[in-house]
PDB file of C-alpha atoms in Angstrom:
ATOM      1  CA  UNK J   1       0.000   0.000   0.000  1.00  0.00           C
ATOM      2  CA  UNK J   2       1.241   3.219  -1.284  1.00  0.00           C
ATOM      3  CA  UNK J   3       1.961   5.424   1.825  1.00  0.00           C
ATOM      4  CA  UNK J   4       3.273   9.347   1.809  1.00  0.00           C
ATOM      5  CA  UNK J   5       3.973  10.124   5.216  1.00  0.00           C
ATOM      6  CA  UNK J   6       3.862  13.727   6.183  1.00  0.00           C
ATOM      7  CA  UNK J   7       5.344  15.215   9.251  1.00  0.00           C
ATOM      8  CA  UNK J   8       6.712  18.986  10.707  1.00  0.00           C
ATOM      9  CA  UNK J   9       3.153  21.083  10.924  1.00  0.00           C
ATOM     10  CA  UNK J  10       1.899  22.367  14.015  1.00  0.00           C
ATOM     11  CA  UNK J  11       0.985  25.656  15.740  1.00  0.00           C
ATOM     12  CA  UNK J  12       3.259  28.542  15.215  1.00  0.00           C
ATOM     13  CA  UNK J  13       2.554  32.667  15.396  1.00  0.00           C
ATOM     14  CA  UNK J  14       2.367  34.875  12.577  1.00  0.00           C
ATOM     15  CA  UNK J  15       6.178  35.827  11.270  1.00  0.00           C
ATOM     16  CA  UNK J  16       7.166  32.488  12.077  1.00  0.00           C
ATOM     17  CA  UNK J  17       8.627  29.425  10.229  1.00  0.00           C
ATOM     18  CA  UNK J  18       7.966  25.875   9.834  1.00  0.00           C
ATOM     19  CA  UNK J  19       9.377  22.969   7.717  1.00  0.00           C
ATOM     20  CA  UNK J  20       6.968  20.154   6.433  1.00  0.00           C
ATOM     21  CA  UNK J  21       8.566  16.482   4.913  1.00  0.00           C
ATOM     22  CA  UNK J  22       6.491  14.165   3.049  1.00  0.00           C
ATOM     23  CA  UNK J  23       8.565  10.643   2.176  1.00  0.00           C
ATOM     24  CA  UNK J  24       7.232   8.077  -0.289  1.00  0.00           C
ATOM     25  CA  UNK J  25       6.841   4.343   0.762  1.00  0.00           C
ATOM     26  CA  UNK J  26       5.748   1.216  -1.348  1.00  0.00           C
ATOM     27  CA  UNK J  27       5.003   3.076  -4.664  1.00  0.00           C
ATOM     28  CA  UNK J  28       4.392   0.701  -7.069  1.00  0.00           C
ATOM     29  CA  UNK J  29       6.726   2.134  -9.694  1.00  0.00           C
ATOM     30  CA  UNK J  30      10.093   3.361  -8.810  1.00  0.00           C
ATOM     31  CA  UNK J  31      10.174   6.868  -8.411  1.00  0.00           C
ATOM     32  CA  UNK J  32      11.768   9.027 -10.912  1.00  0.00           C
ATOM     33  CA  UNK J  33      13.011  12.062 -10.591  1.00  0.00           C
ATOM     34  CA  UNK J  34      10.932  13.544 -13.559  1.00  0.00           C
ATOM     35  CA  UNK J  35       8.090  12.348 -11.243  1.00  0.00           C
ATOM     36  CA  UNK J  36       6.114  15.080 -10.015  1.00  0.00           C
ATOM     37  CA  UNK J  37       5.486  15.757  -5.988  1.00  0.00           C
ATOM     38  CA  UNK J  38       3.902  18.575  -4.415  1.00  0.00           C
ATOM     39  CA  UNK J  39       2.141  20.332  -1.783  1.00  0.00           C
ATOM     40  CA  UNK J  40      -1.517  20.832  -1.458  1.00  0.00           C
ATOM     41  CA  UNK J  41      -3.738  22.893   1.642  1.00  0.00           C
ATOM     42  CA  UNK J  42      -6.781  23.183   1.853  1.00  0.00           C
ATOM     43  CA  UNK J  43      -8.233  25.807   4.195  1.00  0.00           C
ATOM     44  CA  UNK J  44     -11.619  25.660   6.116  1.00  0.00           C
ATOM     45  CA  UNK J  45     -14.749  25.647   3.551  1.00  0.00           C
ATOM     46  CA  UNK J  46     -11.928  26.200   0.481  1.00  0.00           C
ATOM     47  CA  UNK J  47     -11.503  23.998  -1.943  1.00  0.00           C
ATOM     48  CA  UNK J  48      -7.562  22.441  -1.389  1.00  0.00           C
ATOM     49  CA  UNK J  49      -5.483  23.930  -3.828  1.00  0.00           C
ATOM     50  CA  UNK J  50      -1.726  23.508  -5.318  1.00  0.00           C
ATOM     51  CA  UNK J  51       0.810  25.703  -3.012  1.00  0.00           C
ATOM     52  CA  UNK J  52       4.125  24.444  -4.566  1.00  0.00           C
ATOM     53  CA  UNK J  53       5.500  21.598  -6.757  1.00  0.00           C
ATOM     54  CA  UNK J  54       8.686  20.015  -7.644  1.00  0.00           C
ATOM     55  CA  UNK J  55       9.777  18.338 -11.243  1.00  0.00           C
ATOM     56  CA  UNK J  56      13.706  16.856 -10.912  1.00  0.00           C
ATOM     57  CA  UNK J  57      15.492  19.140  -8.445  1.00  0.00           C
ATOM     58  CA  UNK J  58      15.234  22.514  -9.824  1.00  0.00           C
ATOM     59  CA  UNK J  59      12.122  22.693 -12.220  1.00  0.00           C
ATOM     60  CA  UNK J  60       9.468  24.058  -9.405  1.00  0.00           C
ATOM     61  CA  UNK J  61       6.280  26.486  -9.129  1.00  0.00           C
ATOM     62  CA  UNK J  62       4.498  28.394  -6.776  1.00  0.00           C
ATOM     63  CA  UNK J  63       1.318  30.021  -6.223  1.00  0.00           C
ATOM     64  CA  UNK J  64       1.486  33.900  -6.286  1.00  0.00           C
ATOM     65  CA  UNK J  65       0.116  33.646  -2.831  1.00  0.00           C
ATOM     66  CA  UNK J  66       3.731  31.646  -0.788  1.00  0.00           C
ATOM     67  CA  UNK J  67       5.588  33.244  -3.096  1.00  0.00           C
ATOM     68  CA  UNK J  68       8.948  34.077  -2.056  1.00  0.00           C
ATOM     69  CA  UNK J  69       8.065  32.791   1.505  1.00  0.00           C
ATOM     70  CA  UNK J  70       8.031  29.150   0.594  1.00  0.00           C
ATOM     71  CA  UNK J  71      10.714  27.031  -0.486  1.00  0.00           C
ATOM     72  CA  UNK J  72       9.849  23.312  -2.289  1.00  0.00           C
ATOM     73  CA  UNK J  73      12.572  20.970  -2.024  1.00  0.00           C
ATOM     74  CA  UNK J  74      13.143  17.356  -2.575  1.00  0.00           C
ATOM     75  CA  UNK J  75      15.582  14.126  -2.554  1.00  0.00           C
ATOM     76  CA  UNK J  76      15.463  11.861  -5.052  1.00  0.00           C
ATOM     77  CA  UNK J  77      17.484   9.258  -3.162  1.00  0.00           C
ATOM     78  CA  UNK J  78      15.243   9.528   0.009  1.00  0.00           C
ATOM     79  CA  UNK J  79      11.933   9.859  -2.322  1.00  0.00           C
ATOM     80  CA  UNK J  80      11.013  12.886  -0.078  1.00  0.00           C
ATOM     81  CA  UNK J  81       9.756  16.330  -0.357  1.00  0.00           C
ATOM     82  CA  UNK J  82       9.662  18.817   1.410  1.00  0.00           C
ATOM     83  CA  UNK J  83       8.503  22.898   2.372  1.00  0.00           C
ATOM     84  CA  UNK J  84      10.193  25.451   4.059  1.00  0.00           C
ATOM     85  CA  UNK J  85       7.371  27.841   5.487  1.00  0.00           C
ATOM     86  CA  UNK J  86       8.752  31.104   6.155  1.00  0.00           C
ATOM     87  CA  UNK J  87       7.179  34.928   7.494  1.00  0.00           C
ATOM     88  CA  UNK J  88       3.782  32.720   7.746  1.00  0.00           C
ATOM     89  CA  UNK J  89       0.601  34.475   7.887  1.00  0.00           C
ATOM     90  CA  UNK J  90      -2.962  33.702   9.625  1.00  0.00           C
ATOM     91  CA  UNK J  91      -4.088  32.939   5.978  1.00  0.00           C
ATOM     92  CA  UNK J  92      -1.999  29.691   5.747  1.00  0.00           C
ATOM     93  CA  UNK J  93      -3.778  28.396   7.766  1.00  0.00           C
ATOM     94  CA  UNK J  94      -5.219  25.181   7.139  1.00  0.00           C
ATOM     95  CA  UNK J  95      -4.689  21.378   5.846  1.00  0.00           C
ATOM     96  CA  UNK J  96      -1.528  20.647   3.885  1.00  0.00           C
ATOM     97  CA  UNK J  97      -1.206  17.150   1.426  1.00  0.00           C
ATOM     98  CA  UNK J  98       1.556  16.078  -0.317  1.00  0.00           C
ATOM     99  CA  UNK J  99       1.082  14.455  -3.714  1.00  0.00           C
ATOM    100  CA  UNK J 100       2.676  12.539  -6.274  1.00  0.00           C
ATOM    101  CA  UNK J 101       1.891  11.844  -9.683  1.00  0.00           C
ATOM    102  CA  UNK J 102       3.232   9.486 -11.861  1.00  0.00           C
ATOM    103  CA  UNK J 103       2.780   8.728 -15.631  1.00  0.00           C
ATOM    104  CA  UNK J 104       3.438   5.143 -16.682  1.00  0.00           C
ATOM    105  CA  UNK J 105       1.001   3.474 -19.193  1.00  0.00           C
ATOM    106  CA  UNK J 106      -1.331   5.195 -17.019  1.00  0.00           C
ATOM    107  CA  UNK J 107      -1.294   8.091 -14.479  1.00  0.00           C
ATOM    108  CA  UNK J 108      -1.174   7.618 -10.560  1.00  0.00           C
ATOM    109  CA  UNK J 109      -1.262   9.766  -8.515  1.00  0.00           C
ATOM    110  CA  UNK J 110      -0.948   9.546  -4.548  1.00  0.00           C
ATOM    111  CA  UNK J 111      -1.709  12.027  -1.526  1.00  0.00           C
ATOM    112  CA  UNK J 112      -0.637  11.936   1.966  1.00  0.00           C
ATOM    113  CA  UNK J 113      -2.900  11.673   5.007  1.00  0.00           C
ATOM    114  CA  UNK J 114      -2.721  15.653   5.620  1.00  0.00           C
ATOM    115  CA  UNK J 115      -0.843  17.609   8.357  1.00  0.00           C
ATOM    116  CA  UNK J 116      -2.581  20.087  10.394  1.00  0.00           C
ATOM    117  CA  UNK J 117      -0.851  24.106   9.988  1.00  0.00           C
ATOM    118  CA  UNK J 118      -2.415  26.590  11.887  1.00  0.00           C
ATOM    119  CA  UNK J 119      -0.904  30.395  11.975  1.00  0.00           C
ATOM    120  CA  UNK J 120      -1.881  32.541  14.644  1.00  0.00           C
ATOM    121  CA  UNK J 121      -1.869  36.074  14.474  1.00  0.00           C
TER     122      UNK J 121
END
C-alpha cells in the first residue's frame, strides 16, 4: 500500500517558520526524478489547492500567494519532499497534502494523510 507520510506542521505565530517532509513508501513504480510531488492545503470551507511543486530538483512552481516565503525541495534518493514555510501568515492556515503523480502506461497519482498548519496572528 502506497503510503506518503507527512510530518513537521503544528501551531506557530504569525512571522514564524515551519518545515513540512512528506517521504514516499511502497510506490508501485520506482520513483523518478521527472516524477512530479507537491504540496496541497486546503483551508476551512476552500476547496484544497496547489501551493508548490517540484519536477527533478530545480524545475518548481508556486502560487502567487507563498511566493517568495516558501521554499519546495526534494531528494530523489530519500523519495522525499519537502517545504520550508517562512514569514507565515494567519491565511496559511489550514490542511496541507503532499502528492505525487506518476505517468506510466497510465497516471497515478498519490496524496498523503494531511498535516494540520495553523498560523496565529
Amino acid at each position: 500500500q502506497v503510503q506518503l507520510v507527512e510530518s513537521g506542521g503544528g501551531l506557530v505565530q504569525a512571522r514564524g517558520s515551519l518545515r513540512l517532509s512528506c517521504r514516499a513508501r511502497q510506490t508501485p513504480h520506482t520513483i523518478f526524478s521527472s516524477d512530479v510531488m507537491a504540496w496541497y492545503r486546503q483551508a476551512p470551507g476552500k476547496q484544497r489547492e496547489l501551493v508548490a511543486s517540484i519536477v527533478n530538483s530545480d524545475s518548481t512552481t508556486y502560487s502567487d500567494a507563498v511566493k517568495g516565503r516558501f521554499t519546495i525541495s526534494r531528494d530523489n534518493v530519500r523519495d522525499t519532499v519537502s517545504l520550508e514555510m517562512k514569514d507565515l501568515k494567519p491565511e496559511d492556515t489550514g490542511v496541507y497534502y503532499c502528492n505525487l503523480v506518476q505517468v506510466r502506461a497510465s497516471r497515478y497519482e498519490y496524496w498523503g494523510q494531511g498535516t494540520q498548519v495553523t498560523v496565529s496572528s
